Tab-separated table of C-alpha atoms and ligand atoms in Angstrom:
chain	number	residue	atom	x	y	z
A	1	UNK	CA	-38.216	64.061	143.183
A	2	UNK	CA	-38.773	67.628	142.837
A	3	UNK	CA	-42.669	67.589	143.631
A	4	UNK	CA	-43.471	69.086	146.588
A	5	UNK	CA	-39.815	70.866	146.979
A	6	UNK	CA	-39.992	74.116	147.866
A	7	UNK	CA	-37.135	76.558	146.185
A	8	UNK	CA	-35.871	79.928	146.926
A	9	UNK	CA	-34.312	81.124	143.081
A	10	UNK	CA	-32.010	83.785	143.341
A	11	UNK	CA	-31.741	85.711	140.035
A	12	UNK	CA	-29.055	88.139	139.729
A	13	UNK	CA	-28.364	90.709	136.673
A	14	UNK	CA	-27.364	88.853	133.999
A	15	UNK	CA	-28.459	88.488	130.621
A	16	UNK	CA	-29.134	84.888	131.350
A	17	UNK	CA	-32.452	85.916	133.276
A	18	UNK	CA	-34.149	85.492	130.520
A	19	UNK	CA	-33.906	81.581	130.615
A	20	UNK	CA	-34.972	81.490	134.178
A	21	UNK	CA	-38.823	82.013	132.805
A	22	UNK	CA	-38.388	78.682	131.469
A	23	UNK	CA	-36.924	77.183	134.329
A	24	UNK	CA	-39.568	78.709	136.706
A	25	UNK	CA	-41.992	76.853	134.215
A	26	UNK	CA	-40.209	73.469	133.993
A	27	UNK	CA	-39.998	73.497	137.734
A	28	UNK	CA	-43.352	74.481	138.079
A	29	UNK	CA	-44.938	71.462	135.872
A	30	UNK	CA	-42.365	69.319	138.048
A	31	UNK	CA	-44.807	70.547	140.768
A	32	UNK	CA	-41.826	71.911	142.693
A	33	UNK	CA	-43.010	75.519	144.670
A	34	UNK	CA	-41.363	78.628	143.928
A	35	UNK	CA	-40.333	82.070	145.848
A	36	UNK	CA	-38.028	84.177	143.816
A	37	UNK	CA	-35.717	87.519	145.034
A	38	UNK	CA	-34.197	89.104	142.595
A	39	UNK	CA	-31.563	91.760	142.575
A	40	UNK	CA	-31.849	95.082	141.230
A	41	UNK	CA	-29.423	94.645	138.244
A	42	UNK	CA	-31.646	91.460	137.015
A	43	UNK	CA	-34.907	93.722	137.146
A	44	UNK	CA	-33.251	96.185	134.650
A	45	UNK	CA	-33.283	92.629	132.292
A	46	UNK	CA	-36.356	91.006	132.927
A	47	UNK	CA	-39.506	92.597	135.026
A	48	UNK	CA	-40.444	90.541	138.380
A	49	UNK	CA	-44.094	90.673	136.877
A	50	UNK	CA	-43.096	88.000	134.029
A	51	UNK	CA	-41.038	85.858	137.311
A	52	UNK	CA	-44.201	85.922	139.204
A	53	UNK	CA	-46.525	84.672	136.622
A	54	UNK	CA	-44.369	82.256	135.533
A	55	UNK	CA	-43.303	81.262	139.040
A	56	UNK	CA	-46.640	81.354	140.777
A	57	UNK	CA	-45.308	83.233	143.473
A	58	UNK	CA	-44.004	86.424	144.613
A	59	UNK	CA	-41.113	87.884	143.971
A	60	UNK	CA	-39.207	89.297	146.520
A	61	UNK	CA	-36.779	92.660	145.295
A	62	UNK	CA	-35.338	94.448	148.599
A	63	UNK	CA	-35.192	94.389	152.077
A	64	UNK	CA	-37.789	97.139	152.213
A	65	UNK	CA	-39.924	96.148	150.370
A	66	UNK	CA	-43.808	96.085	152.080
A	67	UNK	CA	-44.373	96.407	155.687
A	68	UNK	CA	-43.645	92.666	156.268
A	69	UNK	CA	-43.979	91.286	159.840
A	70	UNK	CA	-41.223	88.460	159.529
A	71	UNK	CA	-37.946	89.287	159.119
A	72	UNK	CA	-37.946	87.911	155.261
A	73	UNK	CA	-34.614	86.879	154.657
A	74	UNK	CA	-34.462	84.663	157.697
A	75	UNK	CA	-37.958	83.667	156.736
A	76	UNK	CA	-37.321	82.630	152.993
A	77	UNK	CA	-34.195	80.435	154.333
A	78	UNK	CA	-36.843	78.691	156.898
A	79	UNK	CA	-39.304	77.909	154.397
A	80	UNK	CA	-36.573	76.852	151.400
A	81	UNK	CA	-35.277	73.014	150.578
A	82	UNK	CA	-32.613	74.605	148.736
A	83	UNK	CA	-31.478	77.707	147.491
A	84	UNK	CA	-30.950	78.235	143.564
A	85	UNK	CA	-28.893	81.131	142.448
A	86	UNK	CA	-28.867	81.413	138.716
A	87	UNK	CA	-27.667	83.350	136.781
A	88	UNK	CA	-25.068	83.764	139.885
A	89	UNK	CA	-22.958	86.627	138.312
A	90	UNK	CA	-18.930	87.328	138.485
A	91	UNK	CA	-20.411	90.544	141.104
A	92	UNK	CA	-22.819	87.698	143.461
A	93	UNK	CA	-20.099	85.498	143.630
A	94	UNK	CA	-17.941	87.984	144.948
A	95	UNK	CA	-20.182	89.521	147.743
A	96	UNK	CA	-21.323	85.580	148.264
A	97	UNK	CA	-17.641	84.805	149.106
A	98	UNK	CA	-16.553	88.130	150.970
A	99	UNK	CA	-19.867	88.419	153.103
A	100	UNK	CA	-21.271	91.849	151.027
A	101	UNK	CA	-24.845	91.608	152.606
A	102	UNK	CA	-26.003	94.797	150.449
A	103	UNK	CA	-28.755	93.196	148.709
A	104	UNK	CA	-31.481	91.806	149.944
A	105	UNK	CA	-30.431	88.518	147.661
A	106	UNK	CA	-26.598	88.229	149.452
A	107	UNK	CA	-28.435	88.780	153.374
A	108	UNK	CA	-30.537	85.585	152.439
A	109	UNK	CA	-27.765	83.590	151.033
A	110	UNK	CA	-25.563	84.821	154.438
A	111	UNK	CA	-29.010	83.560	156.420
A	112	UNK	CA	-29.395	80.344	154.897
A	113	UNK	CA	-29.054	77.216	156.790
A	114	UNK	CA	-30.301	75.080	153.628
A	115	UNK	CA	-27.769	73.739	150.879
A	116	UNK	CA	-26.984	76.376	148.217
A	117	UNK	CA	-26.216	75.747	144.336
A	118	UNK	CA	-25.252	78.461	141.921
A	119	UNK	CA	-25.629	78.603	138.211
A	120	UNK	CA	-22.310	81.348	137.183
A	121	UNK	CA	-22.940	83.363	133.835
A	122	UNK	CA	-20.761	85.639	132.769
A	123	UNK	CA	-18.490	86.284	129.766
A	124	UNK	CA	-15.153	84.398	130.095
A	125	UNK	CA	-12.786	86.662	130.927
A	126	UNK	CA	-14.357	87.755	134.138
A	127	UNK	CA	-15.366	83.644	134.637
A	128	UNK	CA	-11.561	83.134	134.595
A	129	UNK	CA	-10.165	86.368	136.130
A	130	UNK	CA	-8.212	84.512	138.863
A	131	UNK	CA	-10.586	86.678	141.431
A	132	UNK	CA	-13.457	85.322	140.012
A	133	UNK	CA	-12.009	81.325	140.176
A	134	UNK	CA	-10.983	82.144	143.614
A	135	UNK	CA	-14.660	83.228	144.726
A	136	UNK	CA	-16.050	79.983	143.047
A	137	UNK	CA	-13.327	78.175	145.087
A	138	UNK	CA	-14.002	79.329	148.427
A	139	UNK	CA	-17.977	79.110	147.812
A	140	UNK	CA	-17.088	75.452	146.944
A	141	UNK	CA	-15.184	75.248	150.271
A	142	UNK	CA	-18.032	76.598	152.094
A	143	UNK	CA	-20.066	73.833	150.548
A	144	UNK	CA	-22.069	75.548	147.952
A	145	UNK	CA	-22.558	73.218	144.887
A	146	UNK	CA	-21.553	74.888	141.559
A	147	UNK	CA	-24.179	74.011	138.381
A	148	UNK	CA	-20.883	74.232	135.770
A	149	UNK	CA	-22.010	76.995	132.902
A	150	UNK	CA	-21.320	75.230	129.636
A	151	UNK	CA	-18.903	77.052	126.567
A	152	UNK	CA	-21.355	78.742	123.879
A	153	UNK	CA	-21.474	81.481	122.054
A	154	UNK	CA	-21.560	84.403	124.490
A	155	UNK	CA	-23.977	87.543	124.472
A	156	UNK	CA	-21.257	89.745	123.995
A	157	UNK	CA	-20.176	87.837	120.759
A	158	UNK	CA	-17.919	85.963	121.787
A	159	UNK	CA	-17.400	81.881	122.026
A	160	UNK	CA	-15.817	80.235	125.112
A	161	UNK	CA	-17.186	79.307	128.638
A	162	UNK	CA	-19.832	81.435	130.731
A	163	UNK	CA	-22.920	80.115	129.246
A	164	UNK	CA	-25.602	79.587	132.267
A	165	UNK	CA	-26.718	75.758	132.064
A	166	UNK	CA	-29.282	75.510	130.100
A	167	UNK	CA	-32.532	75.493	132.408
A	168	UNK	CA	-33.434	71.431	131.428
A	169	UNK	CA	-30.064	70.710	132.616
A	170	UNK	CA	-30.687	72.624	135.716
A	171	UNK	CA	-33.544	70.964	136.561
A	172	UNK	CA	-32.197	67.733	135.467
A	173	UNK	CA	-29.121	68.612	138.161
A	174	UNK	CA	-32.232	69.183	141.067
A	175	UNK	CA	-34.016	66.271	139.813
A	176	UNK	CA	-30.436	64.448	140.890
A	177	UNK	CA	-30.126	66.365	143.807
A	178	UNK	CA	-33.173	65.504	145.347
A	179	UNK	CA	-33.726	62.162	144.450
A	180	UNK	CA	-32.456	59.328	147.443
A	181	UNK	CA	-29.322	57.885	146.594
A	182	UNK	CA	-30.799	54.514	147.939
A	183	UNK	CA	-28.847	52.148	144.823
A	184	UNK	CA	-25.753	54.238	146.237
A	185	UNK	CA	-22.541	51.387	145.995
A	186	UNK	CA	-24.644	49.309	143.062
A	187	UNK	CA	-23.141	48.615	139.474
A	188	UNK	CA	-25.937	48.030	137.711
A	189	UNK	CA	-25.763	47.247	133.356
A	190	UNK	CA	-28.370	48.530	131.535
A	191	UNK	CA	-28.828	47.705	127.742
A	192	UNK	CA	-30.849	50.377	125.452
A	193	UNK	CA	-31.639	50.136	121.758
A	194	UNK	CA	-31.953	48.418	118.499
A	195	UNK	CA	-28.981	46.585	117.216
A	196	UNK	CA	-28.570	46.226	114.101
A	197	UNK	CA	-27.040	43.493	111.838
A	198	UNK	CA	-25.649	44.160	108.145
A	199	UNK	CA	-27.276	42.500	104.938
A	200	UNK	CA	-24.261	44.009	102.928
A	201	UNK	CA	-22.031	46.524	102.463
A	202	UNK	CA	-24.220	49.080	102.537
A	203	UNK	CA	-27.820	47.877	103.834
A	204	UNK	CA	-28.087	46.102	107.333
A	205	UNK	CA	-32.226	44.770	109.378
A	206	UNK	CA	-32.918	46.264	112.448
A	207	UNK	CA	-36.503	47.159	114.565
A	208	UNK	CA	-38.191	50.388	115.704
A	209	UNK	CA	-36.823	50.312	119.205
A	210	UNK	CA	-35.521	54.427	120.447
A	211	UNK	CA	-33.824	53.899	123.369
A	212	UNK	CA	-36.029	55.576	124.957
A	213	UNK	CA	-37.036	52.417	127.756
A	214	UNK	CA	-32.987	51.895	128.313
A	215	UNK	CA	-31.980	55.739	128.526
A	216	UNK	CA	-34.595	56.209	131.355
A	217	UNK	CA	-33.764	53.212	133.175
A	218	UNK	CA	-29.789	54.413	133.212
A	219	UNK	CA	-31.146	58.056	134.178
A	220	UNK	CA	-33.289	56.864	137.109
A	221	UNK	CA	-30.698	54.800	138.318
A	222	UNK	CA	-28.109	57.162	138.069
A	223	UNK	CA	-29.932	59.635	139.916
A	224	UNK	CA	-30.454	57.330	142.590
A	225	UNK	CA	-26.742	56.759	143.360
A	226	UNK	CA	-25.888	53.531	141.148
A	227	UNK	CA	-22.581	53.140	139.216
A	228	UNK	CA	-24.247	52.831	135.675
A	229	UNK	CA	-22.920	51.394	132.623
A	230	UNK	CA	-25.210	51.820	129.501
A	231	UNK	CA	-24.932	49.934	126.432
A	232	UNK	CA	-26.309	51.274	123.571
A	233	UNK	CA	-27.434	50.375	120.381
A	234	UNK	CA	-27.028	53.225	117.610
A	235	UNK	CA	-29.376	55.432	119.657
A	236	UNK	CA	-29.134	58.742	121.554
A	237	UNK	CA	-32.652	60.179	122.789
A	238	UNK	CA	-30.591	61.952	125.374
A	239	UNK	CA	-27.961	62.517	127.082
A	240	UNK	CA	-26.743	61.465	130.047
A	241	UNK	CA	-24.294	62.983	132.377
A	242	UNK	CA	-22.131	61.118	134.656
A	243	UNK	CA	-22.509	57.642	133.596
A	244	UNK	CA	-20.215	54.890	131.544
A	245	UNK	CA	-21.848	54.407	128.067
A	246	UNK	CA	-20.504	52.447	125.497
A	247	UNK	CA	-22.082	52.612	121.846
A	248	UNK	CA	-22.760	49.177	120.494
A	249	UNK	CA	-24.203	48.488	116.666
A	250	UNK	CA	-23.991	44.197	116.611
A	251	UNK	CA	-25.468	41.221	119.064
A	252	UNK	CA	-22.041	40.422	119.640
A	253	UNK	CA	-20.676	44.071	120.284
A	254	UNK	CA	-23.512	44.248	122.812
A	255	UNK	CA	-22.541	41.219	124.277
A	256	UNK	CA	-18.477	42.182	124.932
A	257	UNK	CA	-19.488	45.263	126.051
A	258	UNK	CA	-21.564	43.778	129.035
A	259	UNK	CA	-19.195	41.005	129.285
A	260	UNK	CA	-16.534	43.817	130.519
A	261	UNK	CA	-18.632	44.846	133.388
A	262	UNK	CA	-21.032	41.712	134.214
A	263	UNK	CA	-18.377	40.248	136.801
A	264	UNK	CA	-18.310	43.234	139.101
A	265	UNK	CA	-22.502	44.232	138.652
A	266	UNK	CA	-25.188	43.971	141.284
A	267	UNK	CA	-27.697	43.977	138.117
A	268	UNK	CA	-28.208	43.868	134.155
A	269	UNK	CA	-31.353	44.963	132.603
A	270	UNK	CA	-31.707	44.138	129.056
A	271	UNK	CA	-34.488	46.630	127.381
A	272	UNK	CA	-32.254	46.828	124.449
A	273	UNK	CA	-34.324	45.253	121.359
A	274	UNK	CA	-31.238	43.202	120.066
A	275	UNK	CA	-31.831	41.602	116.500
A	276	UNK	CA	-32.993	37.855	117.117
A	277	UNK	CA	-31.499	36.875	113.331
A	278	UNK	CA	-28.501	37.842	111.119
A	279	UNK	CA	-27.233	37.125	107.654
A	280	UNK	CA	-25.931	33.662	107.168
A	281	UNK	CA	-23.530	35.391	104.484
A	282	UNK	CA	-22.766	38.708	104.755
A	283	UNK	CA	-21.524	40.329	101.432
A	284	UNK	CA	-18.506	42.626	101.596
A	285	UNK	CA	-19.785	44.518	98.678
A	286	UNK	CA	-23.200	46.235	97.674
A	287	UNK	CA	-25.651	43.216	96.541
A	288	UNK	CA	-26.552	44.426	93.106
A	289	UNK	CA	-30.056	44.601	91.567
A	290	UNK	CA	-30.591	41.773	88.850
A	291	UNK	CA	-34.201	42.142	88.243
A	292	UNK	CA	-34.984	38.807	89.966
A	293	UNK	CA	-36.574	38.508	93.741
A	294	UNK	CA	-33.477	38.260	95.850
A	295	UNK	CA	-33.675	35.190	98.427
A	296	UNK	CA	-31.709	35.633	101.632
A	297	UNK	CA	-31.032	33.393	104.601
A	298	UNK	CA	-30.808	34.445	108.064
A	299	UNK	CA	-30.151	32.579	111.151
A	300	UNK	CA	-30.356	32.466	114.939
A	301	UNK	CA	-28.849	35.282	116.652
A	302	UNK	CA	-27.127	35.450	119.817
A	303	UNK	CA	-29.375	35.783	122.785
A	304	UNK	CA	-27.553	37.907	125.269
A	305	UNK	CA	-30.378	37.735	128.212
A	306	UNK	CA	-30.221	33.955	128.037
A	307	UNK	CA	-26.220	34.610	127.467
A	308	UNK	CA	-25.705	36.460	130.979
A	309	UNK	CA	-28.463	34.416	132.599
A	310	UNK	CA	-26.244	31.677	132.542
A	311	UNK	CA	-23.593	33.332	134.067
A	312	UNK	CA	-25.034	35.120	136.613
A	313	UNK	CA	-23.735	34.842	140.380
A	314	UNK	CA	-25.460	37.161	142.730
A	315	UNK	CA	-26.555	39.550	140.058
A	316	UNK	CA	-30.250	40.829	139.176
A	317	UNK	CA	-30.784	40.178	135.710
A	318	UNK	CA	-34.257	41.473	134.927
A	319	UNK	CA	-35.020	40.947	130.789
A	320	UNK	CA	-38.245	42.685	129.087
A	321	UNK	CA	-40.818	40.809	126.526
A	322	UNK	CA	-41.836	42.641	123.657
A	323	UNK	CA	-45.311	40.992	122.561
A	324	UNK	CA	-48.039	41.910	120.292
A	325	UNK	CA	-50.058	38.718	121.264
A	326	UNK	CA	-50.492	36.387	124.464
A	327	UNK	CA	-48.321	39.014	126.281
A	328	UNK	CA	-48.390	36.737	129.836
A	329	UNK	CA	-48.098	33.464	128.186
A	330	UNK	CA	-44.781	34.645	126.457
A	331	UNK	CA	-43.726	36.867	128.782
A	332	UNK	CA	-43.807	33.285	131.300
A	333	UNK	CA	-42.160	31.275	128.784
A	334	UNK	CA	-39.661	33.893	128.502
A	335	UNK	CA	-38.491	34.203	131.970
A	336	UNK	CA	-37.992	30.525	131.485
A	337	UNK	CA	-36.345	29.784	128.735
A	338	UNK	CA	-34.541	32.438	129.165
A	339	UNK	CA	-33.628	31.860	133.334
A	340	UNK	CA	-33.868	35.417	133.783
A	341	UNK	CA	-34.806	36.748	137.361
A	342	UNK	CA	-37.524	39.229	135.933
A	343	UNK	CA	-39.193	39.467	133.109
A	344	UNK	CA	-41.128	43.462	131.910
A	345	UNK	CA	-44.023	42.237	129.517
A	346	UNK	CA	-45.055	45.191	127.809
A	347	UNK	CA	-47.666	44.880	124.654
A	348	UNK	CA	-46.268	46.606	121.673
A	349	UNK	CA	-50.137	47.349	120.341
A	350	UNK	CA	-51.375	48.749	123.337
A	351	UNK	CA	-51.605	52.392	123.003
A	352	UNK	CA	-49.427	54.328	125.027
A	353	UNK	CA	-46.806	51.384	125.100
A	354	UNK	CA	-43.564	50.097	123.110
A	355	UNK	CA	-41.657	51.364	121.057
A	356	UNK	CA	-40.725	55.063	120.872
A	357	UNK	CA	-43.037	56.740	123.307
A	358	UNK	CA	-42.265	58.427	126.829
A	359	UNK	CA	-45.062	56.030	128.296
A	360	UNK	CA	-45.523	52.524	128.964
A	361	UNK	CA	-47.832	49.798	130.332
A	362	UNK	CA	-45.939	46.667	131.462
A	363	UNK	CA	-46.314	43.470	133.601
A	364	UNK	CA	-43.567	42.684	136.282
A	365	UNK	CA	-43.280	38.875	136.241
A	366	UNK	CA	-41.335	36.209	138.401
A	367	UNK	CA	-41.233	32.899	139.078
A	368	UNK	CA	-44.238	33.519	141.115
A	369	UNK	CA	-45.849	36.463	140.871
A	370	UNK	CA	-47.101	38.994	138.100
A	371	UNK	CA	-47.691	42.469	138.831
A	372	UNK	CA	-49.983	44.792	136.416
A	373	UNK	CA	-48.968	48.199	136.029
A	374	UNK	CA	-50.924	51.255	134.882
A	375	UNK	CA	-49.949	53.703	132.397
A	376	UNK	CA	-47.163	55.717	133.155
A	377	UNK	CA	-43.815	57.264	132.006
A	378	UNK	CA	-41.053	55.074	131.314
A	379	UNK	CA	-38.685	57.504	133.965
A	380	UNK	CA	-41.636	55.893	136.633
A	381	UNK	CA	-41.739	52.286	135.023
A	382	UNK	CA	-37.270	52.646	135.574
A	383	UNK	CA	-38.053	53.361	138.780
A	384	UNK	CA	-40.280	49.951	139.542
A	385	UNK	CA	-37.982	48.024	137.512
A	386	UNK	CA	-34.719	49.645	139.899
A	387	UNK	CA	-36.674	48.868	143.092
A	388	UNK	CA	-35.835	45.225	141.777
A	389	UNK	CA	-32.317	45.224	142.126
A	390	UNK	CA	-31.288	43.188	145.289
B	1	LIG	O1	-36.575	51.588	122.996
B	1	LIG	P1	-38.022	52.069	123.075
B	1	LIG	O2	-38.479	52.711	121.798
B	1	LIG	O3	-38.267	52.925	124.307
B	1	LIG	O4	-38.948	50.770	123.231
B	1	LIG	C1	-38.888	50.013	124.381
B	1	LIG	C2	-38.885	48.495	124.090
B	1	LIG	C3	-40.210	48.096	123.494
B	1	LIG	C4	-37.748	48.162	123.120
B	1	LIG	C5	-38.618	47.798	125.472
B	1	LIG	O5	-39.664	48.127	126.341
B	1	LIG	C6	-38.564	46.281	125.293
B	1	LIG	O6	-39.555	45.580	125.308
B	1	LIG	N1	-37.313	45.745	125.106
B	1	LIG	C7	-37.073	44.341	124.752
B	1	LIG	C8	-37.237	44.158	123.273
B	1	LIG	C9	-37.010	42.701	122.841
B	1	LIG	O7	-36.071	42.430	122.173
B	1	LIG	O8	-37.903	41.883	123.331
B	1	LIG	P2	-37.907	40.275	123.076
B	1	LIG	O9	-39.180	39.821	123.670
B	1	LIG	O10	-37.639	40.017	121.654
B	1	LIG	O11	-36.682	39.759	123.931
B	1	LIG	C10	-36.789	39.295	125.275
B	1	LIG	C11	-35.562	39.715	126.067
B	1	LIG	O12	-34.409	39.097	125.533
B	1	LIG	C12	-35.281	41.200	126.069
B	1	LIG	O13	-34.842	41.581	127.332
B	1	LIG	C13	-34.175	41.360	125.051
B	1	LIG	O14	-33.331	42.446	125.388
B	1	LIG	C14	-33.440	40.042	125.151
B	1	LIG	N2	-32.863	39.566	123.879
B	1	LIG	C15	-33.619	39.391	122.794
B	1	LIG	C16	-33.075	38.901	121.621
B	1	LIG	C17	-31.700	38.602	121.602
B	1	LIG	N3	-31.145	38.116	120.514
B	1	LIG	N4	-30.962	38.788	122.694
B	1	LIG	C18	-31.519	39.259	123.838
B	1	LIG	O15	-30.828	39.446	124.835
């Protein structure tokens, strides 16, 4: 969690300073607390007044700057969780890894005690002059944690790596960073999605289901240390770094692709919205218009919850109820028929829940017990449904 985190942000002269007024505000409406230095060379880009207003705090520019009665550098260090450097240019990597305290920036990176992460920019040349690599190197052996910068089209013209991370990513990286790796040693499946099963050649039913449920449950857990595997129905609200996803369309693609990991999981949650009937016949070619009604016949689909429920050894398996009536009732009948360990009841009419928002209002239900949630964002209602996990 980045509320209540307080970070020192480093911004050195590069033309990626700009995007740091967009990181100051993301972090800020995380309700993280700012105090920013910034090096001569990144003043000439962008003036410390815009840093401070978007930063709520000062900025900090030289050593002698004020009549200050703490030694600031030390100071900043005492008071930081961590200390962000970004843009870290080719030049602040160098005097990071050769000890060139000449800016008031370097002597607070030398006087931090505090873990250190650094956000290179720079075009790609200097990123992979071998003096540059070998800076990044022995920062990395000094422990300093290295935010990637992604390949882009350059400010000098030019396409190939350098690109600062953009800030969402950044904060994305400190939301990771900060959050306790408590599911650390868990493999834990996590389905996400519509599926969808085809009518024809060209025309197939599905439901209104975005991911959006799944995706944070995979993102939570991931930040908090678990192995994740993510099955997905033809979905992507985001992306996700550092996880195993497979892409799924079909009940029974859905299926094999759990299947493959169920053995070795600690848990499987199944907020996909998988299709509950298919095409008796399927037709290999495009049905044709005839001018009469056209009659189809679907039948029973797989269930996958009840599927893995039946298999399950030590693992959690935690299914959700979609309802737009008698949510408990259901929800109940559900986690019976169904044998799963958990059931999420969440109301599909209730404003603010369902399908395709970033909120939700759900019910945690067991074999004895139901527990009414609020309101909130589906990243907090992951994080209920991970505390779960045995
Ligand atoms: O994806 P979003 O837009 O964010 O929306 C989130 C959501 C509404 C899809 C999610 O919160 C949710 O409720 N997911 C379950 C949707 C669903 O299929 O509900 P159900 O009540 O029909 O099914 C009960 C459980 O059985 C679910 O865990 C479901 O994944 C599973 N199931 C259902 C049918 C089927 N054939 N196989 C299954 O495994």
């Amino acid at each position: 969690m980045i509320r209540g985190k307080n970070i020192l942000l480093g911004i050195s002269g590069g033309i990626a300073c700009y995007k740091d007024l967009e990181l100051c505000s993301r972090l800020i409406k995380k309700g993280a607390n700012l105090k920013i230095i910034m090096t001569k060379s990144a003043i000439e880009f962008v003036r410390p007044l815009a840093f401070e207003t978007m930063g709520k705090c000062e900025v900090y520019e030289d050593m002698w700057q004020g009549h200050h009665k703490e030694v600031y550098h030390i100071e900043l260090s005492k008071w930081a969780d961590v200390f962000l450097i970004a843009p870290a240019t080719a030049s602040t990597i160098g005097k990071m890894a050769n000890a060139i305290a000449d800016n008031f920036l370097i002597a607070s990176y030398l006087a931090c005690s505090k873990d250190v992460i650094i956000a290179p920019s720079m075009n790609t040349q200097m990123l992979n002059n071998p003096a540059t690599q070998k800076n990044i190197e022995t920062l990395i052996s000094y422990g300093v944690k290295v935010i990637n910068p992604e390949s882009g089209i350059l400010a000098c013209n030019t396409i190939g790596d350098g690109r600062m991370e953009e800030p969402s990513n950044i904060v994305e990286y400190l939301e990771y960073y900060f959050t306790t790796k408590d599911l650390s040693g868990k493999k834990i499946i996590v389905s996400a999605g519509p599926t969808i099963e085809p009518i024809d050649y060209v025309r197939y039913i599905t439901n209104h289901s975005s991911g959006k449920m799944g995706y944070n449950i995979a993102r939570e857990a991931k930040k908090r240390g678990a192995d994740v595997v993510l099955v997905s129905g033809p979905v992507n609200p985001f992306e996700i770094k550092g996880i195993t996803k497979i892409n799924v369309k079909t009940n029974i693609e859905m299926k094999e692709a759990i299947e493959k990991h169920f053995a070795s999981a600690d848990g499987l949650i199944m907020a996909a919205a998988p299709v509950d009937y298919k095409c008796k016949e399927v037709s290999d070619k495009k049905i044709k218009k005839s001018g009469e009604s056209l009659h189809l016949e679907f039948i029973e689909n797989l269930d996958i919850l009840k599927y893995f429920s039946s298999k399950k050894n030590n693992q959690t398996v935690i299914g959700f109820a979609a309802e737009t009536d008698d949510l408990i009732a259901n929800a109940n009948k559900k986690l019976t028929s169904k044998n799963a360990d958990y059931i999420i009841a969440n109301d599909l009419k209730r404003e603010g829940a369902g399908f395709n928002t970033d909120t939700n209002i759900a019910s945690i239900i067991s074999k004895d017990s139901v527990k009414n949630l609020e309101l909130m964002t589906k990243a907090e209602l992951a994080n209920e449904i991970l505390n779960l996990i045995r």
